[in-house]
């Protein structure tokens, strides 16, 4: 359904990506931000699923500045290689590349952003810093706590797993508390405690209602 594309960031850097378009007139557009595994088969499948739901979906390859076309699976060896991309992340560069994806689909209509793990943190940062978004969703963004003092400019929904050992619940509570101190409307930032990570790489776990609620509209 989808196709590989090229994007150009504001500093003229050219990066790759993946785009899937619906068979019917689109409802809106969604930028999909990867985990540390690149724009791999799973991220492409997420884009295809969103296209099936009636959205234009676009996933920028935000690791292209380090290694072009990087994508991998989930074996321990592959995970170890993928971790090198987040040892010292260039957040500003990733946001420039994310803005390029937003700009590429803004003619469709409203643009939302959804991200997973690293991408969840990028999605939150995009909600606070970038232009052209109407909504943002972040799944288990471990670095969101670093940006928790920054107020989202658009309605933003965050999902964390209450049994996710990778993100301390104390970080989630910090994010929750800071969002309250900013007087963000109650419906702008929601926290969903789940038994694990949903909407992530294929795994024998049911996504449950939290995932299905976050996808239908922007």
N, C-alpha and C. Protein backbone atom coordinates (compact mmCIF):
# COMPACT_ATOMS: atom_id res chain seq x y z
N UNK A 1 0.82 -1.21 0.00
CA UNK A 1 0.00 0.00 0.00
C UNK A 1 0.85 1.25 0.00
N UNK A 2 1.90 1.27 0.83
CA UNK A 2 2.71 2.46 0.97
C UNK A 2 3.89 2.48 0.01
N UNK A 3 4.69 3.55 0.12
CA UNK A 3 5.85 3.69 -0.75
C UNK A 3 6.94 4.45 -0.01
N UNK A 4 8.19 4.20 -0.41
CA UNK A 4 9.32 4.95 0.11
C UNK A 4 9.33 6.33 -0.51
N UNK A 5 9.70 7.33 0.30
CA UNK A 5 9.68 8.71 -0.16
C UNK A 5 10.96 9.42 0.28
N UNK A 6 11.14 10.63 -0.23
CA UNK A 6 12.23 11.51 0.18
C UNK A 6 11.64 12.79 0.77
N UNK A 7 12.27 13.27 1.82
CA UNK A 7 11.86 14.51 2.47
C UNK A 7 13.06 15.44 2.55
N UNK A 8 12.80 16.73 2.60
CA UNK A 8 13.88 17.72 2.74
C UNK A 8 13.61 18.57 3.97
N UNK A 9 14.55 18.57 4.90
CA UNK A 9 14.42 19.35 6.13
C UNK A 9 14.81 20.81 5.89
N UNK A 10 14.58 21.63 6.89
CA UNK A 10 14.82 23.07 6.75
C UNK A 10 16.29 23.41 6.53
N UNK A 11 17.20 22.52 6.93
CA UNK A 11 18.63 22.74 6.69
C UNK A 11 19.09 22.08 5.39
N UNK A 12 18.11 21.70 4.56
CA UNK A 12 18.34 21.07 3.24
C UNK A 12 18.84 19.64 3.32
N UNK A 13 18.86 19.05 4.50
CA UNK A 13 19.20 17.65 4.60
C UNK A 13 18.07 16.82 4.01
N UNK A 14 18.42 15.84 3.19
CA UNK A 14 17.43 14.96 2.60
C UNK A 14 17.40 13.62 3.34
N UNK A 15 16.23 13.25 3.74
CA UNK A 15 16.05 12.00 4.46
C UNK A 15 14.97 11.17 3.78
N UNK A 16 14.99 9.89 4.11
CA UNK A 16 13.98 9.00 3.56
C UNK A 16 12.76 8.93 4.45
N UNK A 17 11.82 8.11 4.04
CA UNK A 17 10.62 7.90 4.82
C UNK A 17 9.70 6.94 4.12
N UNK A 18 8.55 6.75 4.72
CA UNK A 18 7.54 5.85 4.18
C UNK A 18 6.20 6.55 4.26
N UNK A 19 5.41 6.44 3.20
CA UNK A 19 4.10 7.08 3.18
C UNK A 19 3.05 6.11 2.67
N UNK A 20 1.92 6.08 3.36
CA UNK A 20 0.78 5.26 2.94
C UNK A 20 -0.44 6.16 2.81
N UNK A 21 -1.12 6.05 1.69
CA UNK A 21 -2.31 6.86 1.42
C UNK A 21 -3.56 5.99 1.39
N UNK A 22 -4.66 6.49 1.90
CA UNK A 22 -5.90 5.70 1.88
C UNK A 22 -6.48 5.60 0.47
N UNK A 23 -7.34 4.63 0.27
CA UNK A 23 -7.97 4.44 -1.03
C UNK A 23 -9.11 5.42 -1.24
N UNK A 24 -9.57 6.06 -0.18
CA UNK A 24 -10.66 7.03 -0.24
C UNK A 24 -10.12 8.41 0.16
N UNK A 25 -10.88 9.47 -0.05
CA UNK A 25 -10.42 10.80 0.39
C UNK A 25 -10.02 10.78 1.86
N UNK A 26 -8.85 11.33 2.19
CA UNK A 26 -8.34 11.20 3.56
C UNK A 26 -9.11 12.04 4.57
N UNK A 27 -9.21 11.49 5.79
CA UNK A 27 -9.79 12.23 6.90
C UNK A 27 -8.83 13.31 7.40
N UNK A 28 -7.56 12.98 7.40
CA UNK A 28 -6.51 13.85 7.94
C UNK A 28 -5.19 13.13 7.68
N UNK A 29 -4.11 13.67 8.24
CA UNK A 29 -2.79 13.06 8.09
C UNK A 29 -2.18 12.80 9.46
N UNK A 30 -1.37 11.75 9.54
CA UNK A 30 -0.70 11.39 10.78
C UNK A 30 0.77 11.13 10.50
N UNK A 31 1.63 11.81 11.24
CA UNK A 31 3.07 11.56 11.20
C UNK A 31 3.38 10.48 12.22
N UNK A 32 4.06 9.44 11.80
CA UNK A 32 4.38 8.30 12.67
C UNK A 32 5.89 8.32 12.96
N UNK A 33 6.24 8.39 14.22
CA UNK A 33 7.65 8.45 14.59
C UNK A 33 8.08 7.12 15.20
N UNK A 34 9.14 6.60 14.68
CA UNK A 34 9.67 5.27 14.95
C UNK A 34 10.19 5.07 16.37
N UNK A 35 10.39 3.81 16.70
CA UNK A 35 11.20 3.43 17.85
C UNK A 35 12.67 3.48 17.42
N UNK A 36 13.55 2.87 18.20
CA UNK A 36 14.97 2.89 17.85
C UNK A 36 15.29 1.92 16.72
N UNK A 37 14.28 1.21 16.23
CA UNK A 37 14.51 0.18 15.22
C UNK A 37 14.32 0.69 13.79
N UNK A 38 14.20 1.99 13.65
CA UNK A 38 14.07 2.57 12.32
C UNK A 38 12.66 2.45 11.76
N UNK A 39 12.52 2.86 10.51
CA UNK A 39 11.23 2.73 9.83
C UNK A 39 11.19 1.30 9.27
N UNK A 40 11.00 0.37 10.18
CA UNK A 40 11.07 -1.05 9.83
C UNK A 40 9.69 -1.59 9.46
N UNK A 41 9.60 -2.91 9.36
CA UNK A 41 8.35 -3.52 8.92
C UNK A 41 7.18 -3.17 9.82
N UNK A 42 7.45 -3.01 11.12
CA UNK A 42 6.35 -2.69 12.03
C UNK A 42 5.84 -1.27 11.82
N UNK A 43 6.75 -0.30 11.73
CA UNK A 43 6.33 1.08 11.53
C UNK A 43 5.60 1.22 10.20
N UNK A 44 6.07 0.52 9.20
CA UNK A 44 5.38 0.53 7.91
C UNK A 44 3.98 -0.07 8.04
N UNK A 45 3.87 -1.13 8.84
CA UNK A 45 2.56 -1.74 9.06
C UNK A 45 1.62 -0.79 9.80
N UNK A 46 2.15 -0.01 10.75
CA UNK A 46 1.34 0.98 11.43
C UNK A 46 0.82 2.01 10.42
N UNK A 47 1.69 2.48 9.54
CA UNK A 47 1.27 3.43 8.51
C UNK A 47 0.19 2.82 7.62
N UNK A 48 0.38 1.57 7.22
CA UNK A 48 -0.61 0.92 6.38
C UNK A 48 -1.94 0.79 7.11
N UNK A 49 -1.88 0.49 8.39
CA UNK A 49 -3.11 0.37 9.18
C UNK A 49 -3.84 1.71 9.25
N UNK A 50 -3.09 2.78 9.46
CA UNK A 50 -3.71 4.10 9.51
C UNK A 50 -4.33 4.47 8.17
N UNK A 51 -3.65 4.10 7.09
CA UNK A 51 -4.22 4.35 5.76
C UNK A 51 -5.51 3.57 5.58
N UNK A 52 -5.56 2.35 6.10
CA UNK A 52 -6.79 1.57 6.04
C UNK A 52 -7.92 2.25 6.80
N UNK A 53 -7.55 3.02 7.83
CA UNK A 53 -8.54 3.75 8.63
C UNK A 53 -8.92 5.09 8.00
N UNK A 54 -8.28 5.43 6.88
CA UNK A 54 -8.65 6.64 6.16
C UNK A 54 -7.71 7.82 6.32
N UNK A 55 -6.53 7.58 6.87
CA UNK A 55 -5.56 8.66 7.08
C UNK A 55 -4.36 8.54 6.15
N UNK A 56 -3.81 9.67 5.74
CA UNK A 56 -2.49 9.67 5.12
C UNK A 56 -1.48 9.50 6.26
N UNK A 57 -0.61 8.53 6.17
CA UNK A 57 0.37 8.27 7.22
C UNK A 57 1.77 8.38 6.65
N UNK A 58 2.63 9.08 7.37
CA UNK A 58 3.99 9.31 6.89
C UNK A 58 4.98 9.12 8.04
N UNK A 59 6.03 8.33 7.79
CA UNK A 59 7.03 8.04 8.80
C UNK A 59 8.40 8.49 8.32
N UNK A 60 8.94 9.58 8.87
CA UNK A 60 10.27 10.02 8.46
C UNK A 60 11.36 9.15 9.06
N UNK A 61 12.42 8.93 8.31
CA UNK A 61 13.55 8.13 8.79
C UNK A 61 14.49 9.04 9.58
N UNK A 62 14.19 9.21 10.86
CA UNK A 62 14.90 10.22 11.65
C UNK A 62 16.30 9.80 12.05
N UNK A 63 16.73 8.59 11.67
CA UNK A 63 18.11 8.18 11.90
C UNK A 63 18.99 8.36 10.67
N UNK A 64 18.44 8.88 9.59
CA UNK A 64 19.21 8.98 8.36
C UNK A 64 20.44 9.86 8.49
N UNK A 65 20.44 10.78 9.42
CA UNK A 65 21.61 11.64 9.60
C UNK A 65 22.78 10.85 10.19
N UNK A 66 22.49 9.73 10.81
CA UNK A 66 23.53 8.87 11.39
C UNK A 66 23.84 7.71 10.45
N UNK A 67 22.79 7.05 9.98
CA UNK A 67 22.94 5.92 9.06
C UNK A 67 21.69 5.83 8.19
N UNK A 68 21.88 6.00 6.91
CA UNK A 68 20.72 6.01 6.00
C UNK A 68 20.07 4.63 5.93
N UNK A 69 18.73 4.70 5.89
CA UNK A 69 17.91 3.51 5.67
C UNK A 69 18.07 2.45 6.76
N UNK A 70 18.48 2.87 7.96
CA UNK A 70 18.62 1.89 9.02
C UNK A 70 17.26 1.36 9.44
N UNK A 71 17.17 0.05 9.53
CA UNK A 71 16.01 -0.61 10.13
C UNK A 71 16.44 -1.99 10.58
N UNK A 72 15.83 -2.46 11.64
CA UNK A 72 16.22 -3.77 12.16
C UNK A 72 15.05 -4.42 12.87
N UNK A 73 15.30 -5.64 13.33
CA UNK A 73 14.31 -6.38 14.08
C UNK A 73 14.56 -6.25 15.57
N UNK A 74 14.22 -7.32 16.32
CA UNK A 74 14.16 -7.19 17.77
C UNK A 74 14.98 -8.24 18.52
N UNK A 75 15.91 -8.88 17.85
CA UNK A 75 16.77 -9.82 18.55
C UNK A 75 17.69 -9.05 19.49
N UNK A 76 18.23 -9.70 20.51
CA UNK A 76 19.15 -8.99 21.42
C UNK A 76 20.30 -8.31 20.70
N UNK A 77 20.82 -8.97 19.67
CA UNK A 77 21.94 -8.38 18.92
C UNK A 77 21.49 -7.13 18.17
N UNK A 78 20.30 -7.18 17.58
CA UNK A 78 19.80 -6.02 16.84
C UNK A 78 19.47 -4.87 17.78
N UNK A 79 18.91 -5.20 18.93
CA UNK A 79 18.61 -4.16 19.91
C UNK A 79 19.89 -3.45 20.34
N UNK A 80 20.95 -4.21 20.56
CA UNK A 80 22.22 -3.62 20.98
C UNK A 80 22.75 -2.65 19.94
N UNK A 81 22.61 -3.00 18.66
CA UNK A 81 23.04 -2.10 17.59
C UNK A 81 22.15 -0.86 17.56
N UNK A 82 20.85 -1.04 17.69
CA UNK A 82 19.91 0.08 17.61
C UNK A 82 20.13 1.09 18.72
N UNK A 83 20.57 0.62 19.88
CA UNK A 83 20.76 1.53 21.01
C UNK A 83 21.81 2.61 20.75
N UNK A 84 22.69 2.38 19.79
CA UNK A 84 23.73 3.38 19.52
C UNK A 84 23.13 4.68 19.03
N UNK A 85 21.93 4.61 18.45
CA UNK A 85 21.31 5.81 17.90
C UNK A 85 20.76 6.74 18.98
N UNK A 86 20.59 6.20 20.18
CA UNK A 86 20.05 7.04 21.26
C UNK A 86 21.07 7.26 22.37
N UNK A 87 22.32 6.90 22.12
CA UNK A 87 23.37 7.14 23.11
C UNK A 87 23.57 8.63 23.33
N UNK A 88 23.46 9.39 22.25
CA UNK A 88 23.60 10.85 22.34
C UNK A 88 22.69 11.48 21.28
N UNK A 89 21.40 11.43 21.49
CA UNK A 89 20.46 11.84 20.44
C UNK A 89 20.52 13.33 20.14
N UNK A 90 20.41 13.65 18.86
CA UNK A 90 20.35 15.05 18.42
C UNK A 90 18.87 15.41 18.28
N UNK A 91 18.28 15.89 19.37
CA UNK A 91 16.85 16.17 19.38
C UNK A 91 16.47 17.24 18.36
N UNK A 92 17.32 18.26 18.25
CA UNK A 92 17.01 19.35 17.31
C UNK A 92 16.95 18.83 15.88
N UNK A 93 17.87 17.96 15.52
CA UNK A 93 17.88 17.40 14.16
C UNK A 93 16.66 16.52 13.93
N UNK A 94 16.31 15.71 14.93
CA UNK A 94 15.15 14.84 14.77
C UNK A 94 13.87 15.68 14.63
N UNK A 95 13.82 16.80 15.32
CA UNK A 95 12.64 17.67 15.19
C UNK A 95 12.61 18.36 13.83
N UNK A 96 13.77 18.72 13.30
CA UNK A 96 13.78 19.29 11.94
C UNK A 96 13.23 18.27 10.93
N UNK A 97 13.64 17.03 11.10
CA UNK A 97 13.19 15.99 10.18
C UNK A 97 11.70 15.68 10.38
N UNK A 98 11.25 15.79 11.62
CA UNK A 98 9.82 15.62 11.89
C UNK A 98 9.01 16.75 11.27
N UNK A 99 9.52 17.96 11.35
CA UNK A 99 8.82 19.09 10.73
C UNK A 99 8.72 18.91 9.22
N UNK A 100 9.75 18.33 8.62
CA UNK A 100 9.71 18.06 7.18
C UNK A 100 8.57 17.12 6.83
N UNK A 101 8.33 16.13 7.69
CA UNK A 101 7.21 15.20 7.46
C UNK A 101 5.87 15.90 7.64
N UNK A 102 5.77 16.75 8.66
CA UNK A 102 4.53 17.52 8.85
C UNK A 102 4.24 18.37 7.63
N UNK A 103 5.26 19.06 7.16
CA UNK A 103 5.09 19.95 6.01
C UNK A 103 4.69 19.18 4.75
N UNK A 104 5.15 17.94 4.64
CA UNK A 104 4.89 17.15 3.44
C UNK A 104 3.43 16.73 3.33
N UNK A 105 2.70 16.74 4.45
CA UNK A 105 1.30 16.29 4.41
C UNK A 105 0.31 17.36 4.86
N UNK A 106 0.79 18.58 5.09
CA UNK A 106 -0.11 19.61 5.61
C UNK A 106 -1.21 19.99 4.63
N UNK A 107 -0.99 19.72 3.34
CA UNK A 107 -2.02 20.03 2.36
C UNK A 107 -3.20 19.06 2.44
N UNK A 108 -3.04 17.97 3.17
CA UNK A 108 -4.12 16.98 3.31
C UNK A 108 -5.24 17.52 4.18
N UNK A 109 -4.86 18.28 5.22
CA UNK A 109 -5.81 18.77 6.22
C UNK A 109 -5.14 18.77 7.58
N UNK A 110 -5.92 18.54 8.64
CA UNK A 110 -5.30 18.48 9.98
C UNK A 110 -4.22 17.41 10.04
N UNK A 111 -3.16 17.69 10.81
CA UNK A 111 -2.04 16.76 10.93
C UNK A 111 -1.84 16.42 12.40
N UNK A 112 -1.85 15.14 12.69
CA UNK A 112 -1.51 14.66 14.02
C UNK A 112 -0.17 13.96 14.00
N UNK A 113 0.34 13.64 15.17
CA UNK A 113 1.60 12.92 15.27
C UNK A 113 1.46 11.84 16.33
N UNK A 114 2.03 10.68 16.05
CA UNK A 114 2.03 9.58 16.99
C UNK A 114 3.42 8.96 17.00
N UNK A 115 3.93 8.65 18.18
CA UNK A 115 5.27 8.10 18.26
C UNK A 115 5.38 7.06 19.34
N UNK A 116 6.38 6.18 19.20
CA UNK A 116 6.56 5.05 20.09
C UNK A 116 7.97 5.06 20.67
N UNK A 117 8.07 4.93 21.99
CA UNK A 117 9.35 4.88 22.68
C UNK A 117 10.14 6.16 22.37
N UNK A 118 11.27 6.08 21.71
CA UNK A 118 11.96 7.29 21.27
C UNK A 118 10.98 8.20 20.54
N UNK A 119 10.19 7.62 19.66
CA UNK A 119 9.23 8.40 18.90
C UNK A 119 8.17 9.05 19.76
N UNK A 120 7.82 8.41 20.89
CA UNK A 120 6.88 9.03 21.80
C UNK A 120 7.43 10.31 22.39
N UNK A 121 8.73 10.29 22.69
CA UNK A 121 9.38 11.49 23.21
C UNK A 121 9.47 12.57 22.13
N UNK A 122 9.78 12.16 20.90
CA UNK A 122 9.83 13.11 19.79
C UNK A 122 8.44 13.71 19.55
N UNK A 123 7.40 12.88 19.63
CA UNK A 123 6.04 13.38 19.43
C UNK A 123 5.68 14.44 20.46
N UNK A 124 6.07 14.20 21.73
CA UNK A 124 5.80 15.20 22.77
C UNK A 124 6.57 16.49 22.51
N UNK A 125 7.85 16.35 22.18
CA UNK A 125 8.66 17.53 21.89
C UNK A 125 8.09 18.29 20.70
N UNK A 126 7.61 17.55 19.69
CA UNK A 126 7.01 18.19 18.52
C UNK A 126 5.77 18.98 18.92
N UNK A 127 4.99 18.43 19.84
CA UNK A 127 3.78 19.13 20.29
C UNK A 127 4.10 20.44 20.99
N UNK A 128 5.29 20.52 21.57
CA UNK A 128 5.68 21.74 22.28
C UNK A 128 6.43 22.74 21.41
N UNK A 129 7.04 22.28 20.33
CA UNK A 129 7.97 23.14 19.60
C UNK A 129 7.66 23.34 18.12
N UNK A 130 6.98 22.40 17.48
CA UNK A 130 6.81 22.47 16.03
C UNK A 130 5.50 23.12 15.63
N UNK A 131 5.41 23.44 14.36
CA UNK A 131 4.20 24.08 13.84
C UNK A 131 3.46 23.12 12.91
N UNK A 132 2.17 23.37 12.76
CA UNK A 132 1.38 22.61 11.80
C UNK A 132 0.68 21.39 12.36
N UNK A 133 0.78 21.16 13.66
CA UNK A 133 0.12 20.00 14.26
C UNK A 133 -1.24 20.38 14.85
N UNK A 134 -2.14 19.38 14.86
CA UNK A 134 -3.44 19.55 15.50
C UNK A 134 -3.58 18.70 16.76
N UNK A 135 -2.77 17.67 16.89
CA UNK A 135 -2.84 16.77 18.04
C UNK A 135 -1.59 15.92 18.08
N UNK A 136 -1.32 15.35 19.26
CA UNK A 136 -0.14 14.48 19.43
C UNK A 136 -0.46 13.34 20.37
N UNK A 137 0.12 12.17 20.08
CA UNK A 137 -0.01 10.99 20.94
C UNK A 137 1.38 10.40 21.12
N UNK A 138 1.75 10.16 22.36
CA UNK A 138 3.04 9.54 22.65
C UNK A 138 2.86 8.26 23.43
N UNK A 139 3.45 7.18 22.94
CA UNK A 139 3.43 5.91 23.66
C UNK A 139 4.79 5.68 24.31
N UNK A 140 4.78 5.47 25.62
CA UNK A 140 5.93 5.12 26.45
C UNK A 140 7.19 5.88 26.06
N UNK A 141 7.08 7.20 26.02
CA UNK A 141 8.24 8.04 25.72
C UNK A 141 9.12 8.22 26.94
N UNK A 142 10.20 7.49 27.00
CA UNK A 142 11.04 7.51 28.18
C UNK A 142 11.73 8.83 28.45
N UNK A 143 11.90 9.65 27.40
CA UNK A 143 12.60 10.94 27.58
C UNK A 143 11.63 12.10 27.76
N UNK A 144 10.34 11.84 27.78
CA UNK A 144 9.38 12.94 27.93
C UNK A 144 9.62 13.72 29.21
N UNK A 145 10.05 13.02 30.25
CA UNK A 145 10.28 13.70 31.52
C UNK A 145 11.31 14.83 31.38
N UNK A 146 12.24 14.69 30.42
CA UNK A 146 13.24 15.75 30.19
C UNK A 146 12.60 17.02 29.66
N UNK A 147 11.48 16.85 28.96
CA UNK A 147 10.82 17.99 28.32
C UNK A 147 9.54 18.39 29.05
N UNK A 148 9.34 17.87 30.24
CA UNK A 148 8.06 18.05 30.92
C UNK A 148 7.77 19.49 31.32
N UNK A 149 8.80 20.34 31.33
CA UNK A 149 8.57 21.76 31.62
C UNK A 149 8.04 22.52 30.41
N UNK A 150 8.06 21.88 29.24
CA UNK A 150 7.59 22.52 28.02
C UNK A 150 6.11 22.19 27.81
N UNK A 151 5.31 23.20 27.57
CA UNK A 151 3.86 23.02 27.46
C UNK A 151 3.47 22.70 26.03
N UNK A 152 2.72 21.63 25.81
CA UNK A 152 2.24 21.34 24.45
C UNK A 152 1.35 22.46 23.92
N UNK A 153 1.46 22.70 22.63
CA UNK A 153 0.65 23.72 21.97
C UNK A 153 -0.64 23.14 21.41
N UNK A 154 -0.75 21.81 21.42
CA UNK A 154 -1.91 21.13 20.86
C UNK A 154 -2.36 20.05 21.84
N UNK A 155 -3.60 19.58 21.74
CA UNK A 155 -4.03 18.47 22.59
C UNK A 155 -3.08 17.29 22.48
N UNK A 156 -2.66 16.79 23.63
CA UNK A 156 -1.61 15.77 23.67
C UNK A 156 -2.02 14.64 24.61
N UNK A 157 -1.91 13.43 24.13
CA UNK A 157 -2.28 12.25 24.91
C UNK A 157 -1.04 11.39 25.08
N UNK A 158 -0.76 10.98 26.32
CA UNK A 158 0.42 10.18 26.61
C UNK A 158 0.00 8.86 27.23
N UNK A 159 0.66 7.78 26.80
CA UNK A 159 0.36 6.45 27.32
C UNK A 159 1.61 5.84 27.92
N UNK A 160 1.47 5.30 29.12
CA UNK A 160 2.56 4.60 29.78
C UNK A 160 2.04 3.28 30.33
N UNK A 161 2.92 2.30 30.46
CA UNK A 161 2.54 1.02 31.04
C UNK A 161 2.90 0.96 32.51
N UNK A 162 1.93 0.64 33.34
CA UNK A 162 2.19 0.64 34.78
C UNK A 162 3.16 -0.47 35.18
N UNK A 163 3.34 -1.46 34.30
CA UNK A 163 4.30 -2.53 34.58
C UNK A 163 5.48 -2.49 33.62
N UNK A 164 5.68 -1.35 33.01
CA UNK A 164 6.80 -1.16 32.09
C UNK A 164 8.05 -0.82 32.90
N UNK A 165 8.96 -1.78 33.01
CA UNK A 165 10.15 -1.57 33.82
C UNK A 165 11.09 -0.53 33.23
N UNK A 166 10.89 -0.17 31.97
CA UNK A 166 11.80 0.77 31.32
C UNK A 166 11.56 2.22 31.68
N UNK A 167 10.38 2.53 32.20
CA UNK A 167 10.05 3.92 32.55
C UNK A 167 9.51 3.93 33.97
N UNK A 168 10.23 4.54 34.92
CA UNK A 168 9.76 4.57 36.31
C UNK A 168 8.42 5.30 36.41
N UNK A 169 7.52 4.77 37.22
CA UNK A 169 6.25 5.46 37.42
C UNK A 169 6.46 6.83 38.07
N UNK A 170 7.60 6.99 38.77
CA UNK A 170 7.89 8.31 39.33
C UNK A 170 8.06 9.35 38.22
N UNK A 171 8.61 8.93 37.07
CA UNK A 171 8.72 9.84 35.93
C UNK A 171 7.34 10.21 35.40
N UNK A 172 6.47 9.21 35.33
CA UNK A 172 5.11 9.46 34.86
C UNK A 172 4.42 10.45 35.79
N UNK A 173 4.59 10.27 37.09
CA UNK A 173 3.96 11.19 38.05
C UNK A 173 4.55 12.59 37.94
N UNK A 174 5.85 12.69 37.65
CA UNK A 174 6.45 14.00 37.44
C UNK A 174 5.82 14.69 36.25
N UNK A 175 5.65 13.95 35.15
CA UNK A 175 5.02 14.52 33.96
C UNK A 175 3.59 14.95 34.26
N UNK A 176 2.87 14.10 34.97
CA UNK A 176 1.48 14.41 35.32
C UNK A 176 1.41 15.70 36.16
N UNK A 177 2.28 15.79 37.16
CA UNK A 177 2.27 16.94 38.05
C UNK A 177 2.61 18.23 37.32
N UNK A 178 3.60 18.15 36.44
CA UNK A 178 3.99 19.36 35.72
C UNK A 178 2.92 19.79 34.73
N UNK A 179 2.21 18.83 34.14
CA UNK A 179 1.13 19.20 33.23
C UNK A 179 0.02 19.91 34.00
N UNK A 180 -0.24 19.46 35.22
CA UNK A 180 -1.25 20.12 36.04
C UNK A 180 -0.82 21.53 36.41
N UNK A 181 0.47 21.71 36.70
CA UNK A 181 0.95 23.03 37.10
C UNK A 181 0.89 24.04 35.96
N UNK A 182 0.85 23.53 34.73
CA UNK A 182 0.74 24.41 33.56
C UNK A 182 -0.70 24.79 33.26
N UNK A 183 -1.63 24.24 34.05
CA UNK A 183 -3.05 24.47 33.82
C UNK A 183 -3.48 24.03 32.44
N UNK A 184 -2.93 22.90 31.99
CA UNK A 184 -3.37 22.32 30.72
C UNK A 184 -4.77 21.77 30.92
N UNK A 185 -5.70 22.05 30.01
CA UNK A 185 -7.06 21.51 30.15
C UNK A 185 -7.03 20.00 30.32
N UNK A 186 -7.96 19.50 31.13
CA UNK A 186 -7.95 18.09 31.51
C UNK A 186 -7.95 17.16 30.30
N UNK A 187 -8.59 17.58 29.23
CA UNK A 187 -8.69 16.70 28.06
C UNK A 187 -7.47 16.83 27.14
N UNK A 188 -6.56 17.71 27.45
CA UNK A 188 -5.40 17.91 26.59
C UNK A 188 -4.30 16.89 26.85
N UNK A 189 -4.15 16.45 28.09
CA UNK A 189 -3.10 15.50 28.41
C UNK A 189 -3.69 14.39 29.26
N UNK A 190 -3.73 13.20 28.71
CA UNK A 190 -4.30 12.05 29.40
C UNK A 190 -3.22 11.02 29.66
N UNK A 191 -3.32 10.35 30.79
CA UNK A 191 -2.36 9.31 31.14
C UNK A 191 -3.11 8.00 31.30
N UNK A 192 -2.66 6.99 30.59
CA UNK A 192 -3.30 5.68 30.65
C UNK A 192 -2.32 4.66 31.20
N UNK A 193 -2.64 4.09 32.35
CA UNK A 193 -1.79 3.06 32.94
C UNK A 193 -2.21 1.72 32.38
N UNK A 194 -1.28 1.02 31.73
CA UNK A 194 -1.57 -0.25 31.10
C UNK A 194 -0.64 -1.32 31.63
N UNK A 195 -0.97 -2.55 31.35
CA UNK A 195 -0.18 -3.66 31.88
C UNK A 195 1.09 -3.91 31.08
N UNK A 196 1.29 -3.20 30.01
CA UNK A 196 2.50 -3.38 29.20
C UNK A 196 2.50 -2.36 28.10
N UNK A 197 3.38 -2.51 27.13
CA UNK A 197 3.47 -1.59 26.02
C UNK A 197 2.53 -2.04 24.91
N UNK A 198 1.67 -1.12 24.46
CA UNK A 198 0.75 -1.43 23.38
C UNK A 198 1.15 -0.65 22.15
N UNK A 199 0.60 -1.04 21.00
CA UNK A 199 0.90 -0.37 19.75
C UNK A 199 2.39 -0.37 19.45
N UNK A 200 3.07 -1.39 19.89
CA UNK A 200 4.50 -1.48 19.66
C UNK A 200 4.77 -2.63 18.72
N UNK A 201 5.99 -3.13 18.69
CA UNK A 201 6.32 -4.20 17.76
C UNK A 201 5.44 -5.42 18.00
N UNK A 202 5.26 -6.26 16.99
CA UNK A 202 4.38 -7.41 17.14
C UNK A 202 4.74 -8.24 18.36
N UNK A 203 3.74 -8.54 19.16
CA UNK A 203 3.97 -9.31 20.39
C UNK A 203 2.66 -9.97 20.79
N UNK A 204 2.73 -11.04 21.57
CA UNK A 204 1.52 -11.74 21.96
C UNK A 204 0.80 -11.02 23.08
N UNK A 205 0.34 -9.80 22.81
CA UNK A 205 -0.37 -9.01 23.81
C UNK A 205 -1.49 -8.28 23.11
N UNK A 206 -2.64 -8.24 23.73
CA UNK A 206 -3.78 -7.55 23.13
C UNK A 206 -3.63 -6.06 23.35
N UNK A 207 -3.78 -5.23 22.30
CA UNK A 207 -3.65 -3.79 22.48
C UNK A 207 -4.66 -3.22 23.46
N UNK A 208 -5.86 -3.79 23.50
CA UNK A 208 -6.86 -3.31 24.44
C UNK A 208 -7.45 -1.98 24.03
N UNK A 209 -8.35 -1.44 24.88
CA UNK A 209 -9.08 -0.24 24.51
C UNK A 209 -8.22 1.01 24.43
N UNK A 210 -7.10 1.06 25.15
CA UNK A 210 -6.29 2.28 25.14
C UNK A 210 -5.77 2.58 23.75
N UNK A 211 -5.30 1.55 23.04
CA UNK A 211 -4.79 1.77 21.69
C UNK A 211 -5.90 2.14 20.73
N UNK A 212 -7.02 1.44 20.81
CA UNK A 212 -8.10 1.71 19.86
C UNK A 212 -8.70 3.09 20.07
N UNK A 213 -8.71 3.59 21.31
CA UNK A 213 -9.27 4.91 21.55
C UNK A 213 -8.42 6.01 20.95
N UNK A 214 -7.12 5.79 20.87
CA UNK A 214 -6.23 6.87 20.47
C UNK A 214 -6.14 7.03 18.97
N UNK A 215 -6.59 6.05 18.18
CA UNK A 215 -6.37 6.08 16.74
C UNK A 215 -7.47 6.74 15.90
N UNK A 216 -8.77 6.63 16.25
CA UNK A 216 -9.78 7.03 15.28
C UNK A 216 -9.75 8.49 14.86
N UNK A 217 -9.51 9.44 15.74
CA UNK A 217 -9.63 10.84 15.36
C UNK A 217 -8.41 11.65 15.72
N UNK A 218 -8.35 12.86 15.19
CA UNK A 218 -7.22 13.75 15.48
C UNK A 218 -7.75 14.93 16.28
